[in-house]
Amino acid sequence: MGASDASFTPYPPYPSPDTQLRRQRLILRAFVAVLFVAFELWRRRHDTYRQLNPLMKVLDAENNTAMESAHLSQADMVEPIHRRPPSIALDDKRMILTVSLGKEAAKRPLVERAYRSARGPGQFKGYFGVVTDAPENRYAKLQENDDRIYIFQVKEEDVLKDIHPKLAVQYFKTLLLKYVSEVPELDSVEYFNYIDFDIVIGENIDGFDAMILEKRIQAQKEYFAAHPEATKDIPTIYFFEEIDGATKKEPFHAGQFSFDRNSEHCFRLWGKEIIECFLPHKYTLSDQIAIARVGRALDAGNVTGCKLVTTPRDRYILFPFMKEIESRVTKTFIHITNTFRAAMIPEQAQVEYFADILNLTAEERASGESFYAKRVQPLADDLT
């Protein structure tokens, strides 16, 4: 063999420990880089969604606010909203509630219409609840396909006997938190929207919820600035202004309102007023008159510990006349009640209007009456 053959190596030399370490570091760096790129793509997509969703923008503002106080000593205290840290998923925080009482109400599919509008044009994925005295299987079909629907059966002790049946129904608006609080599975819910069951949600509800949350955060910041000794939010309910409410004895529209877990004291004041100010011969009395009396008592300083906030109607709630129906105008909440307004609008026009909003199928449109109903007024013997 020649001299050159003496240096021949039949196999590649085994890498030295230093070489192996360098290779491992390169592989690790490449893996980290891939993970970083994947995360960055996910983050940008996620941020785009948050930027497009007005409610998420407001929640981000809320969650990014640093906590300013120590832990509360009382277990039942509600952490002030402007000091609250990030918590659970958005859809788990929100709930829409309605009340359907009386035999006549149970016959009509108003709850189904309201529910469908929430899931459809409302694009609402949170919880939906119904307080009702209907048979337990009345809304079973809805629950079969949606595990976020809760049916709250009315308790006999909550039914007011010696009062006009209209107020007996409306009184249950003041018990909403009581029924929700009895279901541990709903402990995650913080924000609530109540709607009368003849209201249809016509547009994505996120923009409205964002507006209410902004108002809530601002109101509570102002409250804590004026009351630095306070340890929890002041109970608050948010109403739309009633039509001509500034010049009438009913400034608040009670067909839709927003509240949170801390609003219980306001509901107690409202319920007490419904019971105490009722006169058997004065059938014009309503929940709106009762909450107006609470508002005047708060303004006069006769009662405290509650705040009632009004929201302009123009942007988010529609009380349509024929012109709006023909033009297919929609807003977040659409309310055609059993009043002179509904009487001025032909029934078929209302049927077609709601069919378009709800995007009904041809078969459903053929039975349009099933998805159309004016507000049901229970008779004196209609409550169980």
mmCIF file of C-alpha atoms in Angstrom, residues 3-379:
data_model
loop_
_atom_site.group_PDB
_atom_site.id
_atom_site.type_symbol
_atom_site.label_atom_id
_atom_site.label_comp_id
_atom_site.label_asym_id
_atom_site.label_seq_id
_atom_site.Cartn_x
_atom_site.Cartn_y
_atom_site.Cartn_z
ATOM 1 C CA ALA A 3 1.713 6.296 1.609
ATOM 2 C CA SER A 4 -1.623 7.725 0.549
ATOM 3 C CA ASP A 5 -3.372 4.495 1.512
ATOM 4 C CA ALA A 6 -2.143 4.808 5.054
ATOM 5 C CA SER A 7 -4.388 7.850 5.614
ATOM 6 C CA PHE A 8 -7.512 6.241 4.108
ATOM 7 C CA THR A 9 -10.444 5.948 6.507
ATOM 8 C CA PRO A 10 -13.219 3.564 5.433
ATOM 9 C CA TYR A 11 -15.934 5.352 7.552
ATOM 10 C CA PRO A 12 -16.561 9.044 8.248
ATOM 11 C CA PRO A 13 -15.054 10.169 11.526
ATOM 12 C CA TYR A 14 -17.507 10.192 14.445
ATOM 13 C CA PRO A 15 -18.466 13.793 15.316
ATOM 14 C CA SER A 16 -16.728 15.222 18.304
ATOM 15 C CA PRO A 17 -18.829 16.166 21.393
ATOM 16 C CA ASP A 18 -18.484 19.843 20.492
ATOM 17 C CA THR A 19 -19.824 19.234 16.993
ATOM 18 C CA GLN A 20 -22.791 17.279 18.344
ATOM 19 C CA LEU A 21 -23.597 20.064 20.770
ATOM 20 C CA ARG A 22 -23.517 22.667 17.997
ATOM 21 C CA ARG A 23 -25.876 20.563 15.854
ATOM 22 C CA GLN A 24 -28.306 20.087 18.733
ATOM 23 C CA ARG A 25 -28.325 23.817 19.384
ATOM 24 C CA LEU A 26 -29.041 24.541 15.718
ATOM 25 C CA ILE A 27 -31.918 22.051 15.687
ATOM 26 C CA LEU A 28 -33.334 23.517 18.893
ATOM 27 C CA ARG A 29 -33.070 27.043 17.537
ATOM 28 C CA ALA A 30 -34.813 26.017 14.325
ATOM 29 C CA PHE A 31 -37.591 24.365 16.308
ATOM 30 C CA VAL A 32 -38.038 27.463 18.489
ATOM 31 C CA ALA A 33 -38.117 29.646 15.377
ATOM 32 C CA VAL A 34 -40.863 27.511 13.839
ATOM 33 C CA LEU A 35 -42.872 27.718 17.064
ATOM 34 C CA PHE A 36 -42.396 31.490 17.172
ATOM 35 C CA VAL A 37 -43.574 31.922 13.575
ATOM 36 C CA ALA A 38 -46.620 29.729 14.229
ATOM 37 C CA PHE A 39 -47.460 31.680 17.383
ATOM 38 C CA GLU A 40 -46.992 35.013 15.604
ATOM 39 C CA LEU A 41 -49.379 33.953 12.818
ATOM 40 C CA TRP A 42 -51.947 32.839 15.413
ATOM 41 C CA ARG A 43 -51.516 36.065 17.391
ATOM 42 C CA ARG A 44 -52.021 38.272 14.361
ATOM 43 C CA ARG A 45 -55.132 36.372 13.372
ATOM 44 C CA HIS A 46 -56.401 36.557 16.965
ATOM 45 C CA ASP A 47 -55.622 40.294 17.211
ATOM 46 C CA THR A 48 -57.432 40.923 13.942
ATOM 47 C CA TYR A 49 -60.534 39.263 15.385
ATOM 48 C CA ARG A 50 -60.272 41.330 18.559
ATOM 49 C CA GLN A 51 -59.884 44.510 16.546
ATOM 50 C CA LEU A 52 -62.947 43.701 14.467
ATOM 51 C CA ASN A 53 -65.047 42.697 17.481
ATOM 52 C CA PRO A 54 -66.038 45.839 19.438
ATOM 53 C CA LEU A 55 -66.903 43.899 22.569
ATOM 54 C CA MET A 56 -63.488 42.258 22.694
ATOM 55 C CA LYS A 57 -61.848 45.685 22.421
ATOM 56 C CA VAL A 58 -63.729 46.919 25.463
ATOM 57 C CA LEU A 59 -63.005 43.745 27.424
ATOM 58 C CA ASP A 60 -59.318 44.172 26.604
ATOM 59 C CA ALA A 61 -59.451 47.693 28.005
ATOM 60 C CA GLU A 62 -61.129 46.346 31.126
ATOM 61 C CA ASN A 63 -58.706 43.466 31.566
ATOM 62 C CA ASN A 64 -55.593 45.579 31.009
ATOM 63 C CA THR A 65 -56.504 47.903 33.851
ATOM 64 C CA ALA A 66 -54.308 47.044 36.799
ATOM 65 C CA MET A 67 -55.902 45.975 40.047
ATOM 66 C CA GLU A 68 -55.870 48.869 42.511
ATOM 67 C CA SER A 69 -56.983 47.229 45.733
ATOM 68 C CA ALA A 70 -56.155 44.312 47.990
ATOM 69 C CA HIS A 71 -58.292 41.195 48.152
ATOM 70 C CA LEU A 72 -61.731 41.748 49.644
ATOM 71 C CA SER A 73 -62.324 40.308 53.068
ATOM 72 C CA GLN A 74 -65.986 39.392 52.563
ATOM 73 C CA ALA A 75 -66.501 36.315 50.423
ATOM 74 C CA ASP A 76 -69.736 37.628 48.963
ATOM 75 C CA MET A 77 -68.288 40.944 47.778
ATOM 76 C CA VAL A 78 -68.152 41.478 44.023
ATOM 77 C CA GLU A 79 -64.755 42.687 42.839
ATOM 78 C CA PRO A 80 -65.219 46.158 41.310
ATOM 79 C CA ILE A 81 -65.503 45.867 37.559
ATOM 80 C CA HIS A 82 -62.765 48.399 36.820
ATOM 81 C CA ARG A 83 -60.350 46.481 39.057
ATOM 82 C CA ARG A 84 -61.198 42.978 37.894
ATOM 83 C CA PRO A 85 -58.421 40.859 36.334
ATOM 84 C CA PRO A 86 -58.882 38.812 33.146
ATOM 85 C CA SER A 87 -61.139 35.841 33.715
ATOM 86 C CA ILE A 88 -62.918 33.338 31.495
ATOM 87 C CA ALA A 89 -63.986 33.159 27.880
ATOM 88 C CA LEU A 90 -66.261 35.876 26.563
ATOM 89 C CA ASP A 91 -69.179 33.589 25.680
ATOM 90 C CA ASP A 92 -69.228 32.211 29.220
ATOM 91 C CA LYS A 93 -69.675 35.711 30.659
ATOM 92 C CA ARG A 94 -72.914 36.718 28.935
ATOM 93 C CA MET A 95 -76.560 35.692 29.148
ATOM 94 C CA ILE A 96 -79.829 36.815 27.570
ATOM 95 C CA LEU A 97 -82.914 36.366 29.754
ATOM 96 C CA THR A 98 -86.627 36.571 29.021
ATOM 97 C CA VAL A 99 -89.870 35.877 30.874
ATOM 98 C CA SER A 100 -92.794 33.881 29.457
ATOM 99 C CA LEU A 101 -95.717 33.442 31.841
ATOM 100 C CA GLY A 102 -99.326 32.420 31.382
ATOM 101 C CA LYS A 103 -101.158 29.765 29.380
ATOM 102 C CA GLU A 104 -101.623 31.994 26.345
ATOM 103 C CA ALA A 105 -97.922 32.878 26.230
ATOM 104 C CA ALA A 106 -97.007 29.185 26.301
ATOM 105 C CA LYS A 107 -99.122 28.557 23.199
ATOM 106 C CA ARG A 108 -97.227 31.041 21.052
ATOM 107 C CA PRO A 109 -93.654 30.567 19.815
ATOM 108 C CA LEU A 110 -92.421 33.963 20.925
ATOM 109 C CA VAL A 111 -89.606 32.495 23.000
ATOM 110 C CA GLU A 112 -88.493 30.426 20.017
ATOM 111 C CA ARG A 113 -88.553 33.542 17.850
ATOM 112 C CA ALA A 114 -86.496 35.550 20.343
ATOM 113 C CA TYR A 115 -84.042 32.673 20.767
ATOM 114 C CA ARG A 116 -83.637 32.176 17.044
ATOM 115 C CA SER A 117 -83.011 35.878 16.534
ATOM 116 C CA ALA A 118 -80.310 35.820 19.234
ATOM 117 C CA ARG A 119 -78.483 32.887 17.684
ATOM 118 C CA GLY A 120 -79.086 34.076 14.106
ATOM 119 C CA PRO A 121 -78.810 37.794 13.313
ATOM 120 C CA GLY A 122 -77.701 38.492 16.893
ATOM 121 C CA GLN A 123 -74.717 36.124 16.490
ATOM 122 C CA PHE A 124 -74.913 35.526 20.243
ATOM 123 C CA LYS A 125 -73.117 32.422 21.543
ATOM 124 C CA GLY A 126 -73.575 32.976 25.268
ATOM 125 C CA TYR A 127 -76.282 31.568 27.528
ATOM 126 C CA PHE A 128 -80.016 32.016 26.924
ATOM 127 C CA GLY A 129 -82.514 31.681 29.783
ATOM 128 C CA VAL A 130 -86.307 31.616 30.091
ATOM 129 C CA VAL A 131 -88.256 32.165 33.323
ATOM 130 C CA THR A 132 -91.574 30.416 32.773
ATOM 131 C CA ASP A 133 -94.528 28.637 34.306
ATOM 132 C CA ALA A 134 -95.094 26.532 31.187
ATOM 133 C CA PRO A 135 -94.996 22.718 31.462
ATOM 134 C CA GLU A 136 -91.470 21.443 31.933
ATOM 135 C CA ASN A 137 -91.340 19.882 28.470
ATOM 136 C CA ARG A 138 -92.564 23.038 26.701
ATOM 137 C CA TYR A 139 -89.086 24.146 25.600
ATOM 138 C CA ALA A 140 -87.435 20.721 25.582
ATOM 139 C CA LYS A 141 -86.912 20.830 21.820
ATOM 140 C CA LEU A 142 -84.777 23.948 22.114
ATOM 141 C CA GLN A 143 -82.662 22.374 24.824
ATOM 142 C CA GLU A 144 -82.064 19.236 22.764
ATOM 143 C CA ASN A 145 -79.835 21.097 20.340
ATOM 144 C CA ASP A 146 -78.280 23.729 22.608
ATOM 145 C CA ASP A 147 -76.672 23.085 25.992
ATOM 146 C CA ARG A 148 -76.535 26.833 26.681
ATOM 147 C CA ILE A 149 -80.296 27.179 27.141
ATOM 148 C CA TYR A 150 -81.618 27.206 30.705
ATOM 149 C CA ILE A 151 -85.295 26.980 31.612
ATOM 150 C CA PHE A 152 -86.136 28.381 35.056
ATOM 151 C CA GLN A 153 -89.420 27.045 36.393
ATOM 152 C CA VAL A 154 -91.360 29.649 38.354
ATOM 153 C CA LYS A 155 -91.739 28.938 42.054
ATOM 154 C CA GLU A 156 -95.199 29.171 43.523
ATOM 155 C CA GLU A 157 -94.073 31.415 46.367
ATOM 156 C CA ASP A 158 -92.881 34.016 43.842
ATOM 157 C CA VAL A 159 -96.254 34.417 42.125
ATOM 158 C CA LEU A 160 -98.069 37.526 43.370
ATOM 159 C CA LYS A 161 -101.714 36.700 43.991
ATOM 160 C CA ASP A 162 -103.410 39.947 45.035
ATOM 161 C CA ILE A 163 -102.207 42.093 42.191
ATOM 162 C CA HIS A 164 -103.145 42.788 38.601
ATOM 163 C CA PRO A 165 -101.926 39.859 36.447
ATOM 164 C CA LYS A 166 -99.979 42.189 34.162
ATOM 165 C CA LEU A 167 -97.875 43.318 37.118
ATOM 166 C CA ALA A 168 -97.631 39.772 38.425
ATOM 167 C CA VAL A 169 -95.858 38.877 35.184
ATOM 168 C CA GLN A 170 -93.697 41.989 35.144
ATOM 169 C CA TYR A 171 -92.663 41.415 38.754
ATOM 170 C CA PHE A 172 -90.563 38.448 37.625
ATOM 171 C CA LYS A 173 -88.197 40.843 35.881
ATOM 172 C CA THR A 174 -87.045 41.801 39.375
ATOM 173 C CA LEU A 175 -86.310 38.157 40.277
ATOM 174 C CA LEU A 176 -83.986 37.309 37.403
ATOM 175 C CA LEU A 177 -80.810 37.254 39.480
ATOM 176 C CA LYS A 178 -82.508 35.121 42.114
ATOM 177 C CA TYR A 179 -83.220 32.349 39.605
ATOM 178 C CA VAL A 180 -79.834 32.560 37.891
ATOM 179 C CA SER A 181 -77.994 32.468 41.221
ATOM 180 C CA GLU A 182 -79.577 29.134 42.065
ATOM 181 C CA VAL A 183 -77.766 27.408 39.179
ATOM 182 C CA PRO A 184 -74.052 26.821 39.967
ATOM 183 C CA GLU A 185 -73.304 26.102 36.301
ATOM 184 C CA LEU A 186 -74.022 29.777 35.583
ATOM 185 C CA ASP A 187 -71.594 31.193 38.133
ATOM 186 C CA SER A 188 -69.335 32.283 35.277
ATOM 187 C CA VAL A 189 -71.950 34.680 33.882
ATOM 188 C CA GLU A 190 -71.283 38.328 34.740
ATOM 189 C CA TYR A 191 -73.303 40.361 32.239
ATOM 190 C CA PHE A 192 -77.008 40.035 31.440
ATOM 191 C CA ASN A 193 -79.416 41.420 28.883
ATOM 192 C CA TYR A 194 -83.132 41.120 29.559
ATOM 193 C CA ILE A 195 -85.539 41.227 26.608
ATOM 194 C CA ASP A 196 -89.322 40.988 26.558
ATOM 195 C CA PHE A 197 -90.157 37.799 24.718
ATOM 196 C CA ASP A 198 -91.739 39.711 21.832
ATOM 197 C CA ILE A 199 -88.431 41.447 21.063
ATOM 198 C CA VAL A 200 -86.444 40.282 18.051
ATOM 199 C CA ILE A 201 -82.677 40.768 17.887
ATOM 200 C CA GLY A 202 -81.972 42.070 14.406
ATOM 201 C CA GLU A 203 -78.206 42.658 14.381
ATOM 202 C CA ASN A 204 -74.991 41.449 15.978
ATOM 203 C CA ILE A 205 -75.345 42.162 19.701
ATOM 204 C CA ASP A 206 -71.610 42.589 20.344
ATOM 205 C CA GLY A 207 -71.644 46.300 19.528
ATOM 206 C CA PHE A 208 -74.439 46.938 22.001
ATOM 207 C CA ASP A 209 -72.748 44.900 24.729
ATOM 208 C CA ALA A 210 -69.523 46.813 24.131
ATOM 209 C CA MET A 211 -71.351 50.121 24.550
ATOM 210 C CA ILE A 212 -72.988 48.966 27.800
ATOM 211 C CA LEU A 213 -69.689 47.662 29.156
ATOM 212 C CA GLU A 214 -67.987 50.965 28.390
ATOM 213 C CA LYS A 215 -70.767 52.790 30.223
ATOM 214 C CA ARG A 216 -70.481 50.371 33.129
ATOM 215 C CA ILE A 217 -66.717 50.767 33.488
ATOM 216 C CA GLN A 218 -66.949 54.544 33.271
ATOM 217 C CA ALA A 219 -69.845 54.743 35.746
ATOM 218 C CA GLN A 220 -68.026 52.598 38.298
ATOM 219 C CA LYS A 221 -64.773 54.534 37.916
ATOM 220 C CA GLU A 222 -66.684 57.755 38.595
ATOM 221 C CA TYR A 223 -68.393 56.140 41.578
ATOM 222 C CA PHE A 224 -65.116 54.980 43.134
ATOM 223 C CA ALA A 225 -63.521 58.357 42.484
ATOM 224 C CA ALA A 226 -66.365 59.982 44.433
ATOM 225 C CA HIS A 227 -66.444 57.236 47.093
ATOM 226 C CA PRO A 228 -62.846 56.059 47.673
ATOM 227 C CA GLU A 229 -63.975 54.140 50.752
ATOM 228 C CA ALA A 230 -66.237 51.882 48.655
ATOM 229 C CA THR A 231 -65.223 48.248 48.229
ATOM 230 C CA LYS A 232 -67.633 47.133 45.512
ATOM 231 C CA ASP A 233 -69.529 48.551 42.545
ATOM 232 C CA ILE A 234 -72.732 50.462 43.054
ATOM 233 C CA PRO A 235 -75.675 48.320 41.848
ATOM 234 C CA THR A 236 -76.719 49.584 38.425
ATOM 235 C CA ILE A 237 -79.298 48.823 35.722
ATOM 236 C CA TYR A 238 -79.033 50.225 32.198
ATOM 237 C CA PHE A 239 -82.252 51.104 30.343
ATOM 238 C CA PHE A 240 -83.130 52.586 26.998
ATOM 239 C CA GLU A 241 -84.964 55.873 27.138
ATOM 240 C CA GLU A 242 -88.683 55.386 26.700
ATOM 241 C CA ILE A 243 -90.330 57.141 23.779
ATOM 242 C CA ASP A 244 -90.579 60.798 24.848
ATOM 243 C CA GLY A 245 -89.310 59.558 28.203
ATOM 244 C CA ALA A 246 -87.758 62.887 29.175
ATOM 245 C CA THR A 247 -91.188 64.527 29.215
ATOM 246 C CA LYS A 248 -93.239 61.586 30.507
ATOM 247 C CA LYS A 249 -93.669 59.895 33.842
ATOM 248 C CA GLU A 250 -91.966 56.795 32.401
ATOM 249 C CA PRO A 251 -88.369 57.713 31.455
ATOM 250 C CA PHE A 252 -87.151 54.085 31.301
ATOM 251 C CA HIS A 253 -88.104 51.492 28.694
ATOM 252 C CA ALA A 254 -88.496 48.244 30.653
ATOM 253 C CA GLY A 255 -88.769 45.925 27.640
ATOM 254 C CA GLN A 256 -84.984 45.664 27.482
ATOM 255 C CA PHE A 257 -82.377 46.392 30.116
ATOM 256 C CA SER A 258 -78.845 45.353 31.016
ATOM 257 C CA PHE A 259 -77.398 44.480 34.409
ATOM 258 C CA ASP A 260 -74.735 42.439 36.173
ATOM 259 C CA ARG A 261 -74.307 40.256 39.254
ATOM 260 C CA ASN A 262 -74.148 43.295 41.488
ATOM 261 C CA SER A 263 -77.544 44.759 40.486
ATOM 262 C CA GLU A 264 -79.655 42.919 43.069
ATOM 263 C CA HIS A 265 -80.365 45.937 45.286
ATOM 264 C CA CYS A 266 -81.869 47.825 42.349
ATOM 265 C CA PHE A 267 -84.147 44.878 41.627
ATOM 266 C CA ARG A 268 -85.288 44.774 45.248
ATOM 267 C CA LEU A 269 -86.231 48.451 45.091
ATOM 268 C CA TRP A 270 -88.045 47.901 41.804
ATOM 269 C CA GLY A 271 -89.965 44.857 43.025
ATOM 270 C CA LYS A 272 -90.944 46.593 46.251
ATOM 271 C CA GLU A 273 -92.321 49.520 44.259
ATOM 272 C CA ILE A 274 -94.335 47.216 41.991
ATOM 273 C CA ILE A 275 -95.993 45.639 45.026
ATOM 274 C CA GLU A 276 -96.515 48.698 47.199
ATOM 275 C CA CYS A 277 -97.701 51.239 44.657
ATOM 276 C CA PHE A 278 -100.274 48.994 43.003
ATOM 277 C CA LEU A 279 -103.889 50.161 43.189
ATOM 278 C CA PRO A 280 -106.542 47.660 42.025
ATOM 279 C CA HIS A 281 -108.485 50.304 40.115
ATOM 280 C CA LYS A 282 -105.420 51.824 38.437
ATOM 281 C CA TYR A 283 -104.726 49.378 35.624
ATOM 282 C CA THR A 284 -102.444 51.842 33.825
ATOM 283 C CA LEU A 285 -99.764 51.102 36.400
ATOM 284 C CA SER A 286 -96.815 49.236 34.921
ATOM 285 C CA ASP A 287 -93.291 48.121 35.687
ATOM 286 C CA GLN A 288 -92.121 51.263 33.866
ATOM 287 C CA ILE A 289 -94.065 53.500 36.229
ATOM 288 C CA ALA A 290 -92.664 51.534 39.165
ATOM 289 C CA ILE A 291 -89.029 51.890 38.064
ATOM 290 C CA ALA A 292 -89.667 55.584 37.343
ATOM 291 C CA ARG A 293 -90.783 55.981 40.949
ATOM 292 C CA VAL A 294 -87.547 54.312 42.058
ATOM 293 C CA GLY A 295 -85.607 56.765 39.905
ATOM 294 C CA ARG A 296 -87.361 59.760 41.465
ATOM 295 C CA ALA A 297 -86.758 58.378 44.955
ATOM 296 C CA LEU A 298 -83.049 57.993 44.156
ATOM 297 C CA ASP A 299 -82.863 61.539 42.794
ATOM 298 C CA ALA A 300 -84.546 62.865 45.948
ATOM 299 C CA GLY A 301 -82.233 60.880 48.210
ATOM 300 C CA ASN A 302 -85.119 58.934 49.751
ATOM 301 C CA VAL A 303 -83.397 55.681 48.821
ATOM 302 C CA THR A 304 -79.723 55.027 48.067
ATOM 303 C CA GLY A 305 -77.357 52.344 46.883
ATOM 304 C CA CYS A 306 -78.607 52.041 43.302
ATOM 305 C CA LYS A 307 -77.960 53.779 39.995
ATOM 306 C CA LEU A 308 -80.291 53.810 36.975
ATOM 307 C CA VAL A 309 -78.621 54.740 33.700
ATOM 308 C CA THR A 310 -80.436 55.656 30.494
ATOM 309 C CA THR A 311 -79.128 55.003 27.006
ATOM 310 C CA PRO A 312 -80.307 56.837 23.864
ATOM 311 C CA ARG A 313 -82.600 54.670 21.756
ATOM 312 C CA ASP A 314 -81.689 55.786 18.252
ATOM 313 C CA ARG A 315 -78.730 53.517 17.551
ATOM 314 C CA TYR A 316 -79.702 50.208 19.133
ATOM 315 C CA ILE A 317 -83.471 49.786 19.499
ATOM 316 C CA LEU A 318 -86.211 50.163 16.902
ATOM 317 C CA PHE A 319 -89.929 50.630 17.446
ATOM 318 C CA PRO A 320 -90.836 50.288 13.781
ATOM 319 C CA PHE A 321 -93.696 51.800 11.861
ATOM 320 C CA MET A 322 -94.716 50.728 8.375
ATOM 321 C CA LYS A 323 -92.008 52.861 6.751
ATOM 322 C CA GLU A 324 -89.208 51.027 8.581
ATOM 323 C CA ILE A 325 -90.782 47.642 7.914
ATOM 324 C CA GLU A 326 -91.122 48.281 4.190
ATOM 325 C CA SER A 327 -87.505 49.464 4.045
ATOM 326 C CA ARG A 328 -86.371 46.459 6.096
ATOM 327 C CA VAL A 329 -84.656 48.683 8.657
ATOM 328 C CA THR A 330 -83.083 46.704 11.491
ATOM 329 C CA LYS A 331 -81.329 47.483 14.752
ATOM 330 C CA THR A 332 -79.982 45.396 17.594
ATOM 331 C CA PHE A 333 -83.411 45.178 19.255
ATOM 332 C CA ILE A 334 -86.722 45.366 17.395
ATOM 333 C CA HIS A 335 -89.850 45.812 19.497
ATOM 334 C CA ILE A 336 -93.356 45.742 18.056
ATOM 335 C CA THR A 337 -95.658 45.650 21.052
ATOM 336 C CA ASN A 338 -99.416 45.215 21.178
ATOM 337 C CA THR A 339 -100.062 48.960 20.945
ATOM 338 C CA PHE A 340 -101.401 51.449 18.455
ATOM 339 C CA ARG A 341 -98.138 51.029 16.556
ATOM 340 C CA ALA A 342 -98.707 47.343 15.906
ATOM 341 C CA ALA A 343 -102.338 47.995 15.010
ATOM 342 C CA MET A 344 -101.208 50.408 12.283
ATOM 343 C CA ILE A 345 -99.019 47.763 10.620
ATOM 344 C CA PRO A 346 -100.757 45.027 8.571
ATOM 345 C CA GLU A 347 -100.136 41.614 10.056
ATOM 346 C CA GLN A 348 -98.783 40.147 6.813
ATOM 347 C CA ALA A 349 -96.237 42.958 6.566
ATOM 348 C CA GLN A 350 -94.982 42.076 10.030
ATOM 349 C CA VAL A 351 -94.850 38.365 9.145
ATOM 350 C CA GLU A 352 -92.716 39.012 6.058
ATOM 351 C CA TYR A 353 -90.502 41.477 7.925
ATOM 352 C CA PHE A 354 -89.641 38.996 10.670
ATOM 353 C CA ALA A 355 -89.287 36.157 8.166
ATOM 354 C CA ASP A 356 -86.585 38.129 6.357
ATOM 355 C CA ILE A 357 -84.797 39.062 9.586
ATOM 356 C CA LEU A 358 -84.812 35.472 10.811
ATOM 357 C CA ASN A 359 -83.931 34.111 7.363
ATOM 358 C CA LEU A 360 -86.758 31.578 7.509
ATOM 359 C CA THR A 361 -86.894 28.693 5.076
ATOM 360 C CA ALA A 362 -89.666 28.385 2.490
ATOM 361 C CA GLU A 363 -91.436 25.846 4.694
ATOM 362 C CA GLU A 364 -91.254 28.140 7.705
ATOM 363 C CA ARG A 365 -92.494 31.068 5.659
ATOM 364 C CA ALA A 366 -95.478 29.007 4.549
ATOM 365 C CA SER A 367 -96.503 28.831 8.194
ATOM 366 C CA GLY A 368 -95.461 32.405 8.946
ATOM 367 C CA GLU A 369 -98.084 32.803 11.635
ATOM 368 C CA SER A 370 -96.075 30.424 13.799
ATOM 369 C CA PHE A 371 -93.250 32.928 13.979
ATOM 370 C CA TYR A 372 -95.442 36.005 14.258
ATOM 371 C CA ALA A 373 -97.160 37.145 17.412
ATOM 372 C CA LYS A 374 -97.916 40.415 19.069
ATOM 373 C CA ARG A 375 -97.301 40.874 22.746
ATOM 374 C CA VAL A 376 -99.417 38.469 24.784
ATOM 375 C CA GLN A 377 -101.482 40.105 27.520
ATOM 376 C CA PRO A 378 -102.398 37.411 30.103
ATOM 377 C CA LEU A 379 -105.928 37.300 31.396
#
